[in-house]
CSV table of N, CA and C in Angstrom, one decimal:
chain,number,residue,atom,x,y,z
A,1,ILE,N,21.9,-26.6,-45.4
A,1,ILE,CA,23.2,-26.5,-45.9
A,1,ILE,C,24.3,-26.7,-44.5
A,2,SER,N,25.2,-27.7,-44.8
A,2,SER,CA,26.1,-28.3,-44.3
A,2,SER,C,27.4,-27.7,-44.1
A,3,ILE,N,28.1,-27.3,-43.2
A,3,ILE,CA,29.2,-26.6,-43.3
A,3,ILE,C,30.2,-26.9,-42.0
A,4,ILE,N,31.5,-26.9,-42.4
A,4,ILE,CA,32.3,-27.1,-41.2
A,4,ILE,C,32.8,-25.4,-40.7
A,5,ARG,N,32.8,-25.4,-39.4
A,5,ARG,CA,32.7,-23.9,-39.1
A,5,ARG,C,34.4,-23.7,-38.8
A,6,LYS,N,34.9,-22.9,-39.4
A,6,LYS,CA,36.4,-22.7,-39.3
A,6,LYS,C,37.1,-22.4,-38.0
A,7,LYS,N,36.1,-21.8,-37.1
A,7,LYS,CA,36.7,-21.4,-35.9
A,7,LYS,C,36.9,-22.5,-35.1
A,8,THR,N,35.6,-23.3,-34.8
A,8,THR,CA,35.6,-24.5,-33.9
A,8,THR,C,35.9,-26.2,-34.8
A,9,LYS,N,35.8,-26.0,-36.1
A,9,LYS,CA,36.2,-27.2,-36.9
A,9,LYS,C,35.0,-28.4,-36.8
A,10,LYS,N,34.0,-27.6,-36.6
A,10,LYS,CA,32.6,-28.8,-36.2
A,10,LYS,C,31.7,-28.4,-37.3
A,11,TRP,N,31.0,-29.6,-37.8
A,11,TRP,CA,30.1,-29.6,-38.7
A,11,TRP,C,28.7,-28.7,-38.0
A,12,VAL,N,28.1,-28.2,-38.7
A,12,VAL,CA,26.9,-27.4,-38.6
A,12,VAL,C,25.9,-27.5,-39.9
A,13,ASN,N,24.4,-28.0,-39.6
A,13,ASN,CA,23.4,-28.2,-40.4
A,13,ASN,C,22.7,-26.9,-40.3
A,14,ILE,N,22.4,-26.1,-41.2
A,14,ILE,CA,21.6,-25.0,-41.3
A,14,ILE,C,20.3,-25.3,-41.8
A,15,PRO,N,19.1,-25.3,-41.3
A,15,PRO,CA,17.7,-25.5,-42.4
A,15,PRO,C,17.5,-24.5,-42.9
A,16,LEU,N,16.7,-24.6,-44.1
A,16,LEU,CA,16.8,-23.5,-45.3
A,16,LEU,C,15.2,-23.7,-45.2
A,17,MET,N,14.5,-22.4,-45.2
A,17,MET,CA,12.9,-22.1,-45.8
A,17,MET,C,13.0,-22.1,-47.2
A,18,ASP,N,11.7,-22.6,-47.7
A,18,ASP,CA,11.3,-22.6,-49.2
A,18,ASP,C,12.0,-21.4,-49.7
A,19,ASN,N,11.7,-20.2,-49.2
A,19,ASN,CA,12.1,-18.9,-50.4
A,19,ASN,C,13.6,-18.9,-50.2
A,20,MET,N,14.4,-19.6,-49.2
A,20,MET,CA,15.7,-19.4,-49.5
A,20,MET,C,16.2,-20.8,-50.4
A,21,VAL,N,15.7,-21.3,-50.8
A,21,VAL,CA,15.8,-22.7,-51.4
A,21,VAL,C,15.5,-22.4,-53.2
A,22,SER,N,14.3,-21.3,-53.2
A,22,SER,CA,14.6,-21.0,-54.4
A,22,SER,C,15.3,-20.1,-55.0
A,23,LEU,N,16.1,-19.1,-54.1
A,23,LEU,CA,16.9,-18.3,-54.3
A,23,LEU,C,18.1,-19.1,-54.4
A,24,ILE,N,18.4,-20.1,-53.8
A,24,ILE,CA,19.8,-20.8,-53.9
A,24,ILE,C,19.6,-21.4,-55.9
A,25,LYS,N,18.4,-21.9,-55.9
A,25,LYS,CA,18.4,-22.5,-57.2
A,25,LYS,C,18.4,-21.4,-58.2
A,26,LYS,N,18.0,-20.4,-58.0
A,26,LYS,CA,18.0,-19.3,-59.1
A,26,LYS,C,19.7,-18.6,-59.4
A,27,TYR,N,20.2,-18.5,-58.3
A,27,TYR,CA,21.6,-18.3,-58.4
A,27,TYR,C,22.7,-19.2,-58.6
A,28,LYS,N,22.3,-20.4,-58.3
A,28,LYS,CA,23.7,-21.4,-58.4
A,28,LYS,C,24.0,-21.8,-59.7
A,29,SER,N,25.5,-21.8,-59.7
A,29,SER,CA,26.1,-22.0,-61.4
A,29,SER,C,26.1,-23.6,-61.2
A,30,ASN,N,26.2,-24.2,-62.0
A,30,ASN,CA,26.3,-25.7,-62.6
A,30,ASN,C,27.6,-25.9,-62.4
A,31,HIS,N,28.6,-24.9,-62.6
A,31,HIS,CA,30.1,-25.4,-63.0
A,31,HIS,C,30.8,-25.1,-61.6
A,32,ARG,N,29.9,-24.8,-60.3
A,32,ARG,CA,30.8,-24.3,-59.1
A,32,ARG,C,30.0,-25.2,-58.2
A,33,ASN,N,30.5,-25.6,-57.3
A,33,ASN,CA,29.8,-26.2,-55.8
A,33,ASN,C,29.6,-25.3,-54.9
A,34,GLU,N,29.8,-23.7,-55.1
A,34,GLU,CA,29.6,-22.8,-54.1
A,34,GLU,C,28.4,-21.9,-54.7
A,35,ILE,N,27.7,-21.5,-53.8
A,35,ILE,CA,26.3,-21.2,-54.3
A,35,ILE,C,27.0,-19.5,-54.2
A,36,PHE,N,27.2,-19.0,-53.1
A,36,PHE,CA,27.7,-17.7,-53.1
A,36,PHE,C,29.4,-17.6,-53.1
A,37,PRO,N,29.5,-16.4,-53.5
A,37,PRO,CA,31.1,-16.4,-53.8
A,37,PRO,C,31.7,-15.8,-52.2
A,38,PHE,N,32.7,-16.8,-51.7
A,38,PHE,CA,33.5,-16.5,-50.6
A,38,PHE,C,33.6,-14.9,-50.1
A,39,ARG,N,33.5,-14.5,-49.4
A,39,ARG,CA,33.9,-12.9,-49.1
A,39,ARG,C,34.5,-13.0,-47.5
A,40,THR,N,35.6,-12.1,-47.6
A,40,THR,CA,36.4,-12.1,-46.3
A,40,THR,C,35.5,-11.0,-45.3
A,41,ASN,N,35.7,-11.4,-44.0
A,41,ASN,CA,35.0,-10.3,-43.2
A,41,ASN,C,35.4,-8.8,-43.6
A,42,GLN,N,36.8,-8.6,-43.8
A,42,GLN,CA,37.1,-7.2,-44.4
A,42,GLN,C,36.4,-6.5,-45.3
A,43,CYS,N,35.9,-7.4,-46.3
A,43,CYS,CA,35.5,-7.2,-47.5
A,43,CYS,C,34.1,-6.8,-47.5
A,44,CYS,N,33.2,-7.8,-46.5
A,44,CYS,CA,31.9,-7.5,-46.0
A,44,CYS,C,31.9,-6.0,-45.1
A,45,ASN,N,32.8,-6.1,-44.5
A,45,ASN,CA,32.9,-4.5,-43.5
A,45,ASN,C,32.7,-3.5,-44.4
A,46,ARG,N,33.8,-3.3,-45.4
A,46,ARG,CA,34.0,-2.4,-46.6
A,46,ARG,C,32.8,-2.1,-47.3
A,47,ASP,N,31.9,-3.4,-47.6
A,47,ASP,CA,31.1,-2.9,-48.7
A,47,ASP,C,29.9,-2.6,-47.5
A,48,LEU,N,29.4,-2.8,-46.4
A,48,LEU,CA,28.4,-2.4,-45.2
A,48,LEU,C,28.8,-1.1,-45.1
A,49,LYS,N,29.9,-0.3,-44.9
A,49,LYS,CA,30.0,1.1,-44.5
A,49,LYS,C,29.8,1.9,-45.9
A,50,ILE,N,30.2,1.5,-47.0
A,50,ILE,CA,29.6,2.0,-48.2
A,50,ILE,C,27.8,2.2,-48.6
A,51,ILE,N,27.3,0.9,-47.9
A,51,ILE,CA,25.8,0.7,-48.0
A,51,ILE,C,25.2,2.0,-46.8
A,52,ALA,N,26.1,2.0,-45.6
A,52,ALA,CA,25.5,2.5,-44.7
A,52,ALA,C,25.7,4.0,-45.2
A,53,ALA,N,26.5,4.4,-45.7
A,53,ALA,CA,26.7,5.9,-45.9
A,53,ALA,C,25.8,6.1,-47.1
A,54,LYS,N,25.5,5.2,-48.1
A,54,LYS,CA,24.3,5.7,-49.1
A,54,LYS,C,22.8,6.0,-48.6
A,55,CYS,N,22.8,5.2,-47.4
A,55,CYS,CA,21.7,5.1,-46.6
A,55,CYS,C,21.4,6.1,-45.7
A,56,GLY,N,22.4,6.7,-45.7
A,56,GLY,CA,22.5,8.1,-44.6
A,56,GLY,C,22.3,7.3,-42.9
A,57,ILE,N,23.2,6.5,-42.9
A,57,ILE,CA,23.2,5.7,-41.6
A,57,ILE,C,24.6,6.1,-40.9
A,58,ASP,N,24.7,7.0,-40.0
A,58,ASP,CA,25.9,7.7,-39.4
A,58,ASP,C,26.5,6.8,-38.0
A,59,LYS,N,26.5,5.8,-38.6
A,59,LYS,CA,26.7,4.6,-37.2
A,59,LYS,C,27.9,3.7,-38.0
A,60,GLU,N,28.6,2.9,-37.3
A,60,GLU,CA,29.5,2.1,-38.1
A,60,GLU,C,28.7,0.9,-37.8
A,61,ILE,N,28.9,-0.1,-39.1
A,61,ILE,CA,28.1,-1.3,-39.1
A,61,ILE,C,29.2,-2.3,-39.5
A,62,THR,N,29.0,-3.4,-38.8
A,62,THR,CA,29.7,-4.5,-39.1
A,62,THR,C,29.3,-5.5,-39.3
A,63,PHE,N,29.8,-6.7,-40.0
A,63,PHE,CA,29.2,-8.0,-40.2
A,63,PHE,C,28.8,-8.5,-38.9
A,64,HIS,N,29.8,-8.7,-38.1
A,64,HIS,CA,29.8,-9.3,-36.8
A,64,HIS,C,28.5,-8.8,-36.1
A,65,MET,N,27.9,-7.6,-36.2
A,65,MET,CA,26.6,-7.2,-35.7
A,65,MET,C,25.1,-8.2,-36.3
A,66,SER,N,25.4,-8.6,-37.7
A,66,SER,CA,24.4,-9.4,-38.1
A,66,SER,C,24.2,-10.6,-37.0
A,67,ARG,N,25.1,-11.0,-36.7
A,67,ARG,CA,25.2,-12.0,-35.5
A,67,ARG,C,24.2,-12.1,-34.4
A,68,HIS,N,24.4,-10.7,-33.9
A,68,HIS,CA,23.9,-10.1,-32.5
A,68,HIS,C,22.4,-10.1,-33.1
A,69,SER,N,22.3,-9.2,-34.2
A,69,SER,CA,20.8,-9.1,-34.8
A,69,SER,C,19.9,-10.6,-35.0
A,70,PHE,N,20.6,-11.4,-35.4
A,70,PHE,CA,20.1,-12.8,-35.8
A,70,PHE,C,19.8,-13.3,-34.6
A,71,ALA,N,20.6,-13.5,-33.8
A,71,ALA,CA,20.4,-13.9,-32.1
A,71,ALA,C,19.2,-13.2,-31.8
A,72,THR,N,19.1,-12.3,-31.8
A,72,THR,CA,18.1,-11.4,-31.1
A,72,THR,C,16.7,-11.5,-31.6
A,73,ASN,N,16.7,-11.6,-32.8
A,73,ASN,CA,15.2,-11.6,-33.7
A,73,ASN,C,14.6,-13.0,-33.6
A,74,LEU,N,15.4,-14.1,-33.5
A,74,LEU,CA,15.1,-15.5,-33.2
A,74,LEU,C,14.9,-15.5,-31.6
A,75,ILE,N,15.4,-15.1,-30.9
A,75,ILE,CA,15.0,-14.6,-29.5
A,75,ILE,C,13.7,-14.1,-29.4
A,76,THR,N,13.5,-13.1,-29.9
A,76,THR,CA,12.4,-12.3,-30.0
A,76,THR,C,11.1,-12.9,-30.4
A,77,GLY,N,11.7,-13.9,-31.5
A,77,GLY,CA,10.6,-14.9,-32.0
A,77,GLY,C,10.1,-16.0,-31.5
A,78,ASN,N,10.7,-16.1,-30.0
A,78,ASN,CA,10.5,-17.3,-29.1
A,78,ASN,C,11.1,-18.4,-29.8
A,79,ILE,N,12.1,-18.4,-30.5
A,79,ILE,CA,13.0,-19.6,-30.6
A,79,ILE,C,14.1,-20.1,-29.5
A,80,ASN,N,14.0,-21.3,-29.2
A,80,ASN,CA,14.7,-21.8,-28.2
A,80,ASN,C,16.0,-21.4,-28.0
A,81,PRO,N,16.5,-20.9,-27.1
A,81,PRO,CA,18.2,-20.5,-26.8
A,81,PRO,C,19.1,-21.4,-27.1
A,82,MET,N,18.5,-22.9,-27.4
A,82,MET,CA,19.4,-23.8,-27.4
A,82,MET,C,19.5,-23.8,-28.9
A,83,LEU,N,18.5,-23.9,-29.3
A,83,LEU,CA,18.7,-23.6,-30.8
A,83,LEU,C,19.4,-22.6,-31.6
A,84,VAL,N,19.4,-21.6,-31.0
A,84,VAL,CA,20.1,-20.3,-31.3
A,84,VAL,C,21.7,-20.5,-31.1
A,85,SER,N,21.7,-21.3,-30.1
A,85,SER,CA,23.3,-21.5,-29.8
A,85,SER,C,23.8,-22.5,-31.0
A,86,GLN,N,23.2,-23.6,-31.1
A,86,GLN,CA,23.4,-24.5,-32.5
A,86,GLN,C,23.7,-23.7,-33.7
A,87,LEU,N,22.6,-23.1,-34.3
A,87,LEU,CA,22.7,-22.0,-35.7
A,87,LEU,C,24.0,-21.2,-35.2
A,88,LEU,N,24.2,-20.4,-34.3
A,88,LEU,CA,25.6,-19.7,-34.0
A,88,LEU,C,26.7,-20.6,-33.9
A,89,GLY,N,26.8,-21.6,-33.8
A,89,GLY,CA,28.1,-22.6,-34.0
A,89,GLY,C,28.7,-22.5,-32.3
A,90,HIS,N,28.0,-22.2,-31.0
A,90,HIS,CA,28.6,-21.9,-30.0
A,90,HIS,C,28.8,-23.3,-29.3
A,91,THR,N,29.6,-23.3,-28.7
A,91,THR,CA,29.9,-24.6,-27.9
A,91,THR,C,29.3,-24.6,-26.4
A,92,ASN,N,28.9,-23.6,-26.1
A,92,ASN,CA,28.4,-23.5,-24.6
A,92,ASN,C,27.2,-22.5,-24.7
A,93,MET,N,26.2,-22.1,-24.0
A,93,MET,CA,25.2,-21.4,-24.0
A,93,MET,C,25.6,-20.0,-23.2
A,94,THR,N,26.8,-20.1,-22.5
A,94,THR,CA,27.5,-18.5,-22.0
A,94,THR,C,27.6,-17.6,-23.3
A,95,GLN,N,28.4,-18.4,-24.4
A,95,GLN,CA,28.4,-17.5,-25.6
A,95,GLN,C,27.2,-17.3,-26.2
A,96,THR,N,26.3,-17.6,-26.3
A,96,THR,CA,24.8,-17.5,-27.0
A,96,THR,C,24.2,-16.6,-26.1
A,97,MET,N,24.4,-16.5,-24.6
A,97,MET,CA,23.4,-15.4,-24.0
A,97,MET,C,24.4,-14.0,-24.2
A,98,ILE,N,25.6,-13.5,-24.7
A,98,ILE,CA,26.0,-12.7,-25.0
A,98,ILE,C,25.1,-11.9,-25.9
A,99,TYR,N,24.9,-12.6,-27.2
A,99,TYR,CA,23.8,-12.1,-28.0
A,99,TYR,C,22.6,-12.0,-28.1
A,100,VAL,N,22.0,-12.3,-26.8
A,100,VAL,CA,20.7,-12.3,-26.4
A,100,VAL,C,20.5,-11.1,-25.6
A,101,ASN,N,19.8,-10.1,-26.3
A,101,ASN,CA,19.4,-8.8,-25.7
A,101,ASN,C,18.0,-9.0,-25.3
A,102,ALA,N,18.2,-8.9,-23.6
A,102,ALA,CA,16.4,-9.0,-23.2
A,102,ALA,C,16.0,-7.5,-23.0
A,103,GLY,N,16.0,-6.8,-23.8
A,103,GLY,CA,15.7,-5.5,-24.2
A,103,GLY,C,13.8,-5.2,-23.8
A,104,THR,N,13.6,-4.1,-23.6
A,104,THR,CA,12.1,-3.9,-23.2
A,104,THR,C,10.9,-4.7,-23.7
A,105,ASN,N,11.2,-4.7,-25.0
A,105,ASN,CA,10.4,-5.4,-25.9
A,105,ASN,C,10.3,-6.7,-26.1
A,106,VAL,N,11.3,-7.4,-25.8
A,106,VAL,CA,11.4,-8.8,-25.5
A,106,VAL,C,10.8,-9.0,-24.3
A,107,ILE,N,11.1,-8.2,-23.4
A,107,ILE,CA,10.5,-8.5,-21.6
A,107,ILE,C,9.0,-8.5,-21.8
A,108,ARG,N,8.6,-7.3,-22.7
A,108,ARG,CA,7.3,-7.2,-22.5
A,108,ARG,C,6.5,-8.1,-23.5
A,109,LYS,N,6.9,-8.8,-24.6
A,109,LYS,CA,6.3,-9.6,-25.4
A,109,LYS,C,6.3,-11.1,-24.8
A,110,GLN,N,7.1,-11.2,-23.8
A,110,GLN,CA,7.4,-12.5,-23.0
A,110,GLN,C,6.2,-12.2,-21.7
A,111,LEU,N,6.2,-11.3,-21.1
A,111,LEU,CA,5.1,-11.0,-20.1
A,111,LEU,C,3.6,-11.2,-20.8
A,112,GLN,N,3.3,-10.9,-21.9
A,112,GLN,CA,2.2,-10.8,-22.3
A,112,GLN,C,1.6,-12.0,-22.7
A,113,GLY,N,2.5,-13.2,-22.8
A,113,GLY,CA,2.0,-14.4,-22.6
A,113,GLY,C,1.6,-15.4,-21.1
A,114,VAL,N,2.0,-14.4,-20.1
A,114,VAL,CA,1.7,-14.9,-18.8
A,114,VAL,C,0.5,-14.4,-18.7
A,115,GLU,N,-0.4,-15.5,-17.8
A,115,GLU,CA,-1.8,-15.3,-17.5
A,115,GLU,C,-2.0,-14.1,-16.4
A,116,LEU,N,-0.9,-14.5,-15.3
A,116,LEU,CA,-0.9,-13.3,-14.4
A,116,LEU,C,-0.8,-11.8,-14.5
A,117,PHE,N,-0.3,-11.5,-15.9
A,117,PHE,CA,0.0,-10.0,-16.5
A,117,PHE,C,-1.2,-9.4,-17.3
A,118,LYS,N,-2.2,-10.3,-17.3
A,118,LYS,CA,-3.3,-10.0,-18.3
A,118,LYS,C,-4.4,-9.4,-17.8
């Protein structure tokens, strides 16, 4: 997927896995160029609040939190932080490092790969 980011006005290319391409083909309408309808942040957050309540989650959940989870999951999966930065559309690594949560599990996973700690 190639898009122009609204905030930075820069192009970003997002590679898609095969299962994502299958979903897009399934739901793409022939009479529209868009695959999914545009949703504002406000609409997404309102829907997330309803979903959280139905799931018994007693915590505020926002769409912006998904960026943090996305970045943290990629870093935990040993994806290069430079690639994470590109996917998030950041202009410098300082912005990306805010999203990288070096929690105990991430540190433990990284240390397991070091011969010194085996």
